[in-house]
Short mmCIF file of C-alpha atoms in Angstrom, two decimals:
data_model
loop_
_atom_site.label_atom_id
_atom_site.label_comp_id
_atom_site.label_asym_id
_atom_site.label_seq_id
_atom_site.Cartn_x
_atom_site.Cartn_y
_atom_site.Cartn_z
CA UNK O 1 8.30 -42.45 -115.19
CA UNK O 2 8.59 -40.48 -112.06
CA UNK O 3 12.19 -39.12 -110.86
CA UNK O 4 10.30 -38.23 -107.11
CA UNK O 5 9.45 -42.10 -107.24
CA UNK O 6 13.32 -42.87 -107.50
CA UNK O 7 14.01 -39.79 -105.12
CA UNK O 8 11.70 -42.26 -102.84
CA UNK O 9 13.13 -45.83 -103.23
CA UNK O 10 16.09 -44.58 -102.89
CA UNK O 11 15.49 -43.16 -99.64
CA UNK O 12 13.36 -46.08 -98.27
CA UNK O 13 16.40 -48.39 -99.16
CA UNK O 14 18.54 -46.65 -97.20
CA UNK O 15 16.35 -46.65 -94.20
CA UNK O 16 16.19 -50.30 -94.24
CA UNK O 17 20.37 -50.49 -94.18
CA UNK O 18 20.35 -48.20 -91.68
CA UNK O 19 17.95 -50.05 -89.56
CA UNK O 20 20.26 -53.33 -90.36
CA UNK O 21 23.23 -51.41 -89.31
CA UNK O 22 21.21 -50.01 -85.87
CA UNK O 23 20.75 -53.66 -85.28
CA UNK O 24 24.78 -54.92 -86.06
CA UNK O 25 26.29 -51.92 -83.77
CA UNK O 26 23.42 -52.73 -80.82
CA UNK O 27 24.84 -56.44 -80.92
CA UNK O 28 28.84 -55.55 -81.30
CA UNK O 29 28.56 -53.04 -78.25
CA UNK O 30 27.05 -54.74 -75.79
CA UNK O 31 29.52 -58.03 -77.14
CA UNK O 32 26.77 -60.04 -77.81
CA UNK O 33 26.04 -62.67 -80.90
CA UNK O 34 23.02 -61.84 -83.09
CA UNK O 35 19.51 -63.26 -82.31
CA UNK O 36 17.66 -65.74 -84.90
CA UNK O 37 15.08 -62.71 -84.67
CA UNK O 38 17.98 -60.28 -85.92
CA UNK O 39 19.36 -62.70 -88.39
CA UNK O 40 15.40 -62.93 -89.76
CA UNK O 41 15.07 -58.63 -89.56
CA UNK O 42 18.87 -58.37 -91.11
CA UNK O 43 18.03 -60.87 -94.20
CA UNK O 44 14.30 -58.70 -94.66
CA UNK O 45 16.01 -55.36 -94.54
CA UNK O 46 18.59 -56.62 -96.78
CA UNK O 47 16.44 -58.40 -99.16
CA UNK O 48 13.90 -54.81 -99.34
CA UNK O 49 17.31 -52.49 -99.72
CA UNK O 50 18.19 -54.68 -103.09
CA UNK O 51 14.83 -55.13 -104.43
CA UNK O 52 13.99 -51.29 -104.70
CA UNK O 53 17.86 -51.03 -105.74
CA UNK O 54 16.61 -53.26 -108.74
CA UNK O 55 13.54 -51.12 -109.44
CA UNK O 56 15.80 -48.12 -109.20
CA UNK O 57 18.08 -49.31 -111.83
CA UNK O 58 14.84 -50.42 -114.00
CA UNK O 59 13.12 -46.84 -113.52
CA UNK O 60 16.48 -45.02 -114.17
CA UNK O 61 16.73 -47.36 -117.71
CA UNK O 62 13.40 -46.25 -118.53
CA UNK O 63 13.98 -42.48 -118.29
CA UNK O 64 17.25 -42.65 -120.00
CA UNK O 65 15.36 -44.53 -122.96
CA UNK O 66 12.92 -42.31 -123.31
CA UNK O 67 14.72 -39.39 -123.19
CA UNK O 68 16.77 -41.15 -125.93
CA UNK O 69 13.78 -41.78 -127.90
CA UNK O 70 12.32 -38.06 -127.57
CA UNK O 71 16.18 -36.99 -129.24
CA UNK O 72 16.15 -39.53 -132.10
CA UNK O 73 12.85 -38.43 -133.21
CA UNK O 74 13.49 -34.78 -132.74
CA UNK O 75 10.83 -34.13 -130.83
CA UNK O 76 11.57 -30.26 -130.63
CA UNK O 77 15.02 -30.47 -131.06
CA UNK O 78 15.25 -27.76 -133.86
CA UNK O 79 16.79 -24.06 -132.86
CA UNK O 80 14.45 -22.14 -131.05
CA UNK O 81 13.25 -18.92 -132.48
CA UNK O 82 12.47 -15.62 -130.56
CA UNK O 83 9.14 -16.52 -131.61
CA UNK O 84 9.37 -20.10 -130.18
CA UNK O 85 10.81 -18.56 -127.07
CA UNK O 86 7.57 -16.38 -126.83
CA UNK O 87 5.41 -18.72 -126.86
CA UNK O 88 7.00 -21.00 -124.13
CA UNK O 89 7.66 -17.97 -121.91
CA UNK O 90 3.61 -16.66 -122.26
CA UNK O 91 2.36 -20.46 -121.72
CA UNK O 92 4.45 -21.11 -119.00
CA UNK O 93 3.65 -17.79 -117.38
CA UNK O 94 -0.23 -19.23 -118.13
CA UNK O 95 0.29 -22.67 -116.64
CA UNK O 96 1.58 -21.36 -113.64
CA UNK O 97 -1.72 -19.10 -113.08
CA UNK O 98 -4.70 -21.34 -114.45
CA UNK O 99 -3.11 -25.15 -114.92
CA UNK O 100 -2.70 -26.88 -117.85
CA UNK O 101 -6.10 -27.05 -118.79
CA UNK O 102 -5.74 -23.21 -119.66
CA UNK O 103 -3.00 -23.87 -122.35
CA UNK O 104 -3.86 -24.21 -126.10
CA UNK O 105 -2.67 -27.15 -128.59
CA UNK O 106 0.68 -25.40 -129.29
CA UNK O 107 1.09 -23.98 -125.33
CA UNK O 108 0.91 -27.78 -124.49
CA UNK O 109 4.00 -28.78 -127.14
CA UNK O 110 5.89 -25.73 -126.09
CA UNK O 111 5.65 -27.27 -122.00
CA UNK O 112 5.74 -31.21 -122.58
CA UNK O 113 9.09 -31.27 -124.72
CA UNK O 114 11.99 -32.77 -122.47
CA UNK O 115 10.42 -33.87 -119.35
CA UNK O 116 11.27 -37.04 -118.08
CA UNK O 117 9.08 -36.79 -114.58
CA UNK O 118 5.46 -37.69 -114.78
CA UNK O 119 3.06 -34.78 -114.60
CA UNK O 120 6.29 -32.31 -114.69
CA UNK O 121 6.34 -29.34 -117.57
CA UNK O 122 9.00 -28.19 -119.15
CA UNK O 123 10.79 -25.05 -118.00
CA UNK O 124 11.40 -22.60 -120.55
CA UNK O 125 14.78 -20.86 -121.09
CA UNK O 126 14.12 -17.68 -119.77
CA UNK O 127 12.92 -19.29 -116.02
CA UNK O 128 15.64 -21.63 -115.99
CA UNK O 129 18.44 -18.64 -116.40
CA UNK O 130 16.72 -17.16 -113.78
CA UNK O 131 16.53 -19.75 -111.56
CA UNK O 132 20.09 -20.72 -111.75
CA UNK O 133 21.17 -17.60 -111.65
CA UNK O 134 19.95 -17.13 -108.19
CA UNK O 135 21.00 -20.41 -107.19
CA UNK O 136 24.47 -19.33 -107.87
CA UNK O 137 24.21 -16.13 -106.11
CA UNK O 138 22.60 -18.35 -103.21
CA UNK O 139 25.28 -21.22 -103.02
CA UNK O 140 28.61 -20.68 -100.83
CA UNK O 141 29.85 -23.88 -102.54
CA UNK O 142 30.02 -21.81 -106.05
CA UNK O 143 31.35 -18.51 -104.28
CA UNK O 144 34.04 -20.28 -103.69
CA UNK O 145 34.88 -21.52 -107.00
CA UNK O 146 33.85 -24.52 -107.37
CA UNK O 147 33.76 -26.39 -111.38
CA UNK O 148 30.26 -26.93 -112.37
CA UNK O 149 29.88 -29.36 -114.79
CA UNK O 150 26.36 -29.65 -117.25
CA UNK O 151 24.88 -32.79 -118.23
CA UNK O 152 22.21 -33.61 -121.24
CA UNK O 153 21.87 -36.60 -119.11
CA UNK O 154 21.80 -38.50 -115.43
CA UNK O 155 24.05 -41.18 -115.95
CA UNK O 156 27.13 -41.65 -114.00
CA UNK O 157 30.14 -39.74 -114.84
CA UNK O 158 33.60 -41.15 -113.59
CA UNK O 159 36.11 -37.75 -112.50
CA UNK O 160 39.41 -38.34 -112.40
CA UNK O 161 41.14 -37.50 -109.33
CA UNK O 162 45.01 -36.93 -109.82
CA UNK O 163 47.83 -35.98 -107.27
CA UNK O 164 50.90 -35.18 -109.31
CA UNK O 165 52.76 -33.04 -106.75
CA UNK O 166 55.04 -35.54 -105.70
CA UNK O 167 56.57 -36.16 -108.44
CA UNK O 168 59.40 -33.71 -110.35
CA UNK O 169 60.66 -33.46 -113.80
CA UNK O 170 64.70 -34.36 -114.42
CA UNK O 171 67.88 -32.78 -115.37
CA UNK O 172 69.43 -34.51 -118.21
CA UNK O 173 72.96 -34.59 -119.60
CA UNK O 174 73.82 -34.66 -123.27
CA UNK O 175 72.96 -38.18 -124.21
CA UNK O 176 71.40 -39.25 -121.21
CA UNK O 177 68.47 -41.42 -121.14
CA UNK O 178 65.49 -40.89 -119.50
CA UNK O 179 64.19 -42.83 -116.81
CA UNK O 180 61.25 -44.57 -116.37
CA UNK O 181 57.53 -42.49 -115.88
CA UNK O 182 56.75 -41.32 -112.58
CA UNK O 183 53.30 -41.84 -112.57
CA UNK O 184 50.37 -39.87 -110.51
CA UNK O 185 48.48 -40.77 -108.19
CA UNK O 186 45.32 -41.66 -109.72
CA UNK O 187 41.56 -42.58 -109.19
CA UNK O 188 38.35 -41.41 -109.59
CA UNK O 189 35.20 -40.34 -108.11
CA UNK O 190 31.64 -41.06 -109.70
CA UNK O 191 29.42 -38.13 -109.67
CA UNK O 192 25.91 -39.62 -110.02
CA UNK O 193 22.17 -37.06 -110.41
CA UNK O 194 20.56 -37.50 -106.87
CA UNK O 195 17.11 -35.73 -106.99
CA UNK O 196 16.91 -32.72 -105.19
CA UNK O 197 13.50 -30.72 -104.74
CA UNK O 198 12.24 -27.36 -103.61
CA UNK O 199 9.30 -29.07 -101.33
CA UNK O 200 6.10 -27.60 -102.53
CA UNK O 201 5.99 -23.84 -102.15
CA UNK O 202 2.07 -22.85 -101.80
CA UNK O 203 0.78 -19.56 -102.95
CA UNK O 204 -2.29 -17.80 -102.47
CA UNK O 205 -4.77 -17.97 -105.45
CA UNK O 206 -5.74 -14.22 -105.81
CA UNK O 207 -2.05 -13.74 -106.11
CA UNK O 208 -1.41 -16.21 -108.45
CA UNK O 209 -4.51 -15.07 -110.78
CA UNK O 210 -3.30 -11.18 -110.22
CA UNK O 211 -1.83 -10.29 -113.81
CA UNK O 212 0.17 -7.82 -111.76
CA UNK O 213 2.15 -10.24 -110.06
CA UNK O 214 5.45 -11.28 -111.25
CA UNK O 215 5.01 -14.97 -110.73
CA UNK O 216 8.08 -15.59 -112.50
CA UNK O 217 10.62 -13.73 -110.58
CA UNK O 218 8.64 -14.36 -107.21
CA UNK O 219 8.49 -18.57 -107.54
CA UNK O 220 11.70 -18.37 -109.16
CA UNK O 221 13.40 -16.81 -106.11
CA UNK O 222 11.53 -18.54 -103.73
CA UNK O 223 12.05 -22.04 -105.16
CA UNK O 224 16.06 -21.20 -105.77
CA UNK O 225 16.87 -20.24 -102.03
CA UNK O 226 14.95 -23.53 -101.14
CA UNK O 227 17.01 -26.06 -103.71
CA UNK O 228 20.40 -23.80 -103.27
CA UNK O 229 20.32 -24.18 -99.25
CA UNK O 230 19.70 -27.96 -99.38
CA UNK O 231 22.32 -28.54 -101.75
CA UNK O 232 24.94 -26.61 -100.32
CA UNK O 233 24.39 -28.45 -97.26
CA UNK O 234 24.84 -31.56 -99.04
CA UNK O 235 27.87 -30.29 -100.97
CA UNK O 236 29.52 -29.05 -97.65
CA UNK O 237 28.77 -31.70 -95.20
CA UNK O 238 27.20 -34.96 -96.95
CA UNK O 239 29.15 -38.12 -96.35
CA UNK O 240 29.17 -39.37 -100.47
CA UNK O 241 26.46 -43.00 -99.41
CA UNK O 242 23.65 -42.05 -101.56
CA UNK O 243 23.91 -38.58 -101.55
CA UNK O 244 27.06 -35.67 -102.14
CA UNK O 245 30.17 -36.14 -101.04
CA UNK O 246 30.87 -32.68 -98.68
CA UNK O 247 33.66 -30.85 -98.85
CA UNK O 248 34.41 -30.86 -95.40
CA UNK O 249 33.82 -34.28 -95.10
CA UNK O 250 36.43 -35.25 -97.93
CA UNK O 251 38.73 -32.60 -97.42
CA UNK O 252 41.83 -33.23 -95.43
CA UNK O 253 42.06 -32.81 -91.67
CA UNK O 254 45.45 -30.69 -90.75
CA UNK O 255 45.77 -32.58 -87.79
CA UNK O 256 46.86 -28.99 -86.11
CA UNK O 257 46.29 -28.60 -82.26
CA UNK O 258 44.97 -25.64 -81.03
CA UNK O 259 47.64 -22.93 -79.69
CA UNK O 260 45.26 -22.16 -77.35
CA UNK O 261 42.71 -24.07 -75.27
CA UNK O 262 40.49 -20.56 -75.38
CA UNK O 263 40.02 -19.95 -79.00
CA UNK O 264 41.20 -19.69 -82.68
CA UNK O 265 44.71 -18.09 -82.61
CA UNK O 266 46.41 -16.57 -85.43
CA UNK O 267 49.11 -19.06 -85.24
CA UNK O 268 46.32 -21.68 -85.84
CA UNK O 269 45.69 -20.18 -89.21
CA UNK O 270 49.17 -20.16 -90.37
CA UNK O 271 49.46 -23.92 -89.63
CA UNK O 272 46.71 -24.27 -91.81
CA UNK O 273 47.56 -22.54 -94.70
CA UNK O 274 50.85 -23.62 -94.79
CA UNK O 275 50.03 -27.03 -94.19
CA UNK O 276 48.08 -26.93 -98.13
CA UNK O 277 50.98 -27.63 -100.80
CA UNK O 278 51.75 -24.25 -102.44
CA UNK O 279 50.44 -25.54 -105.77
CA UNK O 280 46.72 -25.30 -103.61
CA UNK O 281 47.73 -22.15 -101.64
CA UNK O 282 48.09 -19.36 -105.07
CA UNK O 283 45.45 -16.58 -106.16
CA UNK O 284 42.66 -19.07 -106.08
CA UNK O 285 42.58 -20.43 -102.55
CA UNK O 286 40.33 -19.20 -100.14
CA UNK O 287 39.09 -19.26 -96.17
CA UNK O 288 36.01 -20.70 -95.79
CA UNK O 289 34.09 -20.63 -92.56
CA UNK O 290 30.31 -19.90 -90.77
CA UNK O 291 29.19 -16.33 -89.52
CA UNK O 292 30.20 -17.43 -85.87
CA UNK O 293 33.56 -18.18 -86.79
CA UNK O 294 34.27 -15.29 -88.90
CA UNK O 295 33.24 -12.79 -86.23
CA UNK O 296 35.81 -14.01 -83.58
CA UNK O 297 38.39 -14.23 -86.78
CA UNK O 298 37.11 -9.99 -87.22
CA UNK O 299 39.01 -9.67 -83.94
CA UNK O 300 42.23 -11.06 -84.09
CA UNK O 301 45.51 -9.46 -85.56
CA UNK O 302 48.95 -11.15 -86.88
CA UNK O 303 52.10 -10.50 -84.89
CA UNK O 304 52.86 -6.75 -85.66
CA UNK O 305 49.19 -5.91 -84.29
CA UNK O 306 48.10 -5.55 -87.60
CA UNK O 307 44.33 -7.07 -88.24
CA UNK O 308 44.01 -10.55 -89.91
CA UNK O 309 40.52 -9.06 -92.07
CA UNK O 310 40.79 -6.39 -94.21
CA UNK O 311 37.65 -4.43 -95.97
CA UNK O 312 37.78 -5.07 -99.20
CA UNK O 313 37.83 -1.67 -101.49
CA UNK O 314 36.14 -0.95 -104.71
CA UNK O 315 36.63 -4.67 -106.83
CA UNK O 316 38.95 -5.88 -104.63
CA UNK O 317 37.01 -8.40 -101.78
CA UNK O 318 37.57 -8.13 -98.26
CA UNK O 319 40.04 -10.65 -97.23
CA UNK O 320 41.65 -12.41 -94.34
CA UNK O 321 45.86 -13.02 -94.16
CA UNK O 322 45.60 -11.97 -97.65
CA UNK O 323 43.16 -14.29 -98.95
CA UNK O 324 39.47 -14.18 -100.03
CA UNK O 325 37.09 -15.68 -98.15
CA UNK O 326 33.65 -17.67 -97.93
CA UNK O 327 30.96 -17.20 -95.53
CA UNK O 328 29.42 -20.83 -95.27
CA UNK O 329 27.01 -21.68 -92.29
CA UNK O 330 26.90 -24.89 -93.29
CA UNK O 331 29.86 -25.42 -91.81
CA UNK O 332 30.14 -25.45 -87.04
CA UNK O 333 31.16 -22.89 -85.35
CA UNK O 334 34.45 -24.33 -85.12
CA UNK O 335 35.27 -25.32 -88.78
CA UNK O 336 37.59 -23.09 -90.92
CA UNK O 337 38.47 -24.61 -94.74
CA UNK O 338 41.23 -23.44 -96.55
CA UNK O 339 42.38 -24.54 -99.97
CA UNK O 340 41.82 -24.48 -104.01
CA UNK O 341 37.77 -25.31 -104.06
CA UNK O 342 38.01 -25.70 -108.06
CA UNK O 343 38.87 -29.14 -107.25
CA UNK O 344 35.27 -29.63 -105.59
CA UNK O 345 33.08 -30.43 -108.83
CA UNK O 346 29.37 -29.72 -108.76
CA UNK O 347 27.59 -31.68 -111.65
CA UNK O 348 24.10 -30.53 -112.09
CA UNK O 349 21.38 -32.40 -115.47
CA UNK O 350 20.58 -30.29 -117.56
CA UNK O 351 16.83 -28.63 -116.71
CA UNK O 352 14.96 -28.41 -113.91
CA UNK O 353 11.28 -29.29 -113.78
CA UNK O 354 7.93 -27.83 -112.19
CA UNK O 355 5.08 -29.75 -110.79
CA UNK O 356 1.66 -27.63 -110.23
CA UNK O 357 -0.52 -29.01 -107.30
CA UNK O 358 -4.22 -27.72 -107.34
CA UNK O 359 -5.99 -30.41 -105.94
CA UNK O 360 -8.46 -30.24 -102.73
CA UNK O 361 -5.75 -30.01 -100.08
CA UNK O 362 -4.90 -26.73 -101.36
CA UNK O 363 -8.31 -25.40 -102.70
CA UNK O 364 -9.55 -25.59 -99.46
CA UNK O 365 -7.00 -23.25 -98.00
CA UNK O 366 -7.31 -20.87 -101.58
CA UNK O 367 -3.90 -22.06 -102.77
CA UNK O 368 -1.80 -23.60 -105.82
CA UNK O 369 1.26 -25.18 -104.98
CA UNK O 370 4.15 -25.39 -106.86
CA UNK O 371 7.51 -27.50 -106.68
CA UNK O 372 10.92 -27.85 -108.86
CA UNK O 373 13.30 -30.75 -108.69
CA UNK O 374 16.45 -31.11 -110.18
CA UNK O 375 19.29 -34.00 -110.79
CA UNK O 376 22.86 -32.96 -109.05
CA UNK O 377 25.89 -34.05 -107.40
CA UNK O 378 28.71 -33.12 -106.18
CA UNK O 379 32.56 -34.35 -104.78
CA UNK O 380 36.22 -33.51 -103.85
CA UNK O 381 38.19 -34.77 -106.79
CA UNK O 382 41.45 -33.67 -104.95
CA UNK O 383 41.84 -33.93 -100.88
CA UNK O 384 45.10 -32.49 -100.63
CA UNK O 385 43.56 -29.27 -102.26
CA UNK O 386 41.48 -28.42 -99.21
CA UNK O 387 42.40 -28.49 -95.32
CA UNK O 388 40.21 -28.28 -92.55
CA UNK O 389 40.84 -26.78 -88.56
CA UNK O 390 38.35 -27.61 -86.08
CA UNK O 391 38.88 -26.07 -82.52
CA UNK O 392 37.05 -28.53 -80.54
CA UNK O 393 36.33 -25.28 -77.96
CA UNK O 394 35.99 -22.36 -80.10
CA UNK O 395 33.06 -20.02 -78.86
CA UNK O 396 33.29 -17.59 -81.49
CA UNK O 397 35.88 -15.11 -80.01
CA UNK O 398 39.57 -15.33 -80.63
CA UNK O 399 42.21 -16.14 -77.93
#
């Protein structure tokens, strides 16, 4: 069972709603009724969307029952050794350079336990630290602070989403009785394991065969930046249909107009902060804003004259008004984000998997090619946590 075959139905039946959609807005704009000829493409793009939606749901099953199966058995499940370690290490180091044809008996066990994608291997403990180490370092989403959650599996997880700060506690006299519960203001966001892949990294042959070269570190690196820069974009701006729900999109928008028709004043940043609810506003919030903006933000000062960004010295980070902040370029030139980001929740499956590509399209250029994939998601669970400013005419320098 293939999780890039899901990665693709998924995709194709959201190209045929799209199309649908194309179709409604064409009609509704220029006020006129739909054709039989758009009824007949609405009821075929509608009738594809659910039919790969079923064989999604089918495929997903499948995975989740093997990967069920694989535990009850305990296929591997037993404490690794240092030993065990070893040996996955040294035959994954081997199956990147010569295939799996290279591996022995016990090489092969060591790679196949886990997978749930067809032709995929296994990566071993010491890669996968690596790897998401890097990705951390490379994500602005988990600079900021966002709460990263770890699945065993990919099914959906329901996160509550809570807003308690309207409501107060009570002063009581002696004998008094309480009144009734106040109760939040509740919901909850699903958080599902879209696929997310590197795209396939090639890599010259005499490299890869050169016992010298750390192929390791090198792929490892190389593969993170790919999967850390497509997620963050996702995490930042997605729209949460069938893929991430982005911060900036579910954040709340201050409504604050600018000062100044110019640029970015420091006025405009005040509004924003102290338009997030205090609770949001402590030791953890944080700025949050692209190169562009931050350089025009370098250059303006508060009313005494005194700079808004301040170097940051020895452990202490630079800051702006007193506050960390983010670089994102995710974000436009005009976006700035302020707010708690713990309440943006990043839920990643548990174990990322390779794919090794030596077929005739690359051994006719002298190449392997290698790609990783991994299950993730990601959503506000709070909007009042977060606000956003957008100066509809900021060029990068302050008023």
């Amino acid at each position: 069972m293939s999780w890039i075959k899901i990665k693709e139905l998924r995709e194709s039946a959201n190209n045929d709603i799209v199309e649908a959609g194309k179709v409604l807005t064409t009609r509704e704009a220029a006020g006129e009724e739909l054709t039989a000829e758009d009824n007949q493409l609405l009821e075929r793009n509608y009738k594809s969307a659910e039919e790969k939606i079923e064989k999604i749901k089918v495929l997903e099953r499948q995975a989740e029952a093997e990967k069920s199966i694989e535990q009850r058995i305990g296929r591997e499940d037993k404490v690794s050794t240092p030993v065990d370690k070893d040996i996955e290490s040294r035959a994954f180091d081997k199956w990147l350079r010569y295939g799996k044809s290279a591996l022995n008996e016990v090489e092969v066990r060591a790679l196949s336990k886990g997978t749930s994608t067809e032709g995929a291997e296994f990566v071993p403990e010491s890669f996968a630290d690596f790897y998401v180490s890097k990705m951390s370092e490379l994500s602005s989403m988990e600079e900021a602070g966002c709460r990263i959650i770890t699945t065993e599996n990919g099914r959906d997880i329901p996160v509550p989403v809570l807003d308690d700060s309207s409501n107060t506690g009570e002063l009581l006299n002696e004998g008094s009785t309480a009144n009734e519960e106040a109760d939040p203001a509740t919901g909850e966001v699903i958080l599902k394991a879209y696929v997310f892949d590197s795209k396939v990294v090639p890599v010259s042959i005499h490299l890869v065969e050169d016992a010298a070269f750390p192929i390791q570190e090198w792929l490892g690196e190389a593969l993170a930046h790919r999967v850390a820069d497509i997620e963050n974009s996702y995490f930042t701006t997605g729209t949460g249909t069938n893929q991430p729900g982005g911060v900036k999109t579910k954040c709340t928008d201050s409504g604050i107009l600018a000062s100044s028709a110019s640029g970015t004043k420091y006025a405009d940043l005040v509004s924003l902060k102290y338009g997030v609810k205090k609770r949001y506003r402590g030791k953890n919030s944080i700025y949050m804003m692209n190169s562009t903006m931050l350089s025009g933000i370098k250059k303006l000062t508060d009313t005494t004259g005194r700079p808004l960004w301040q170097p940051g010295f020895g452990e202490n980070p630079p800051e702006i008004d007193g506050h960390r902040y983010v670089v994102n370029d995710d974000l436009a030139d005009v976006d700035i984000l302020f707010g708690d980001f713990s309440h943006y929740v990043i839920r990643r499956v548990r174990g990322p998997e390779m794919k090794r590509f030596d077929d005739s399209a690359y051994m006719k250029k002298l190449q392997y090619g290698y790609i990783i994939f991994e299950r993730a998601d990601g959503n506000l669970t709070n909007t009042e946590a977060i606000h956003k400013y957008a100066h509809s005419t900021y060029s990068g320098q302050p008023a």
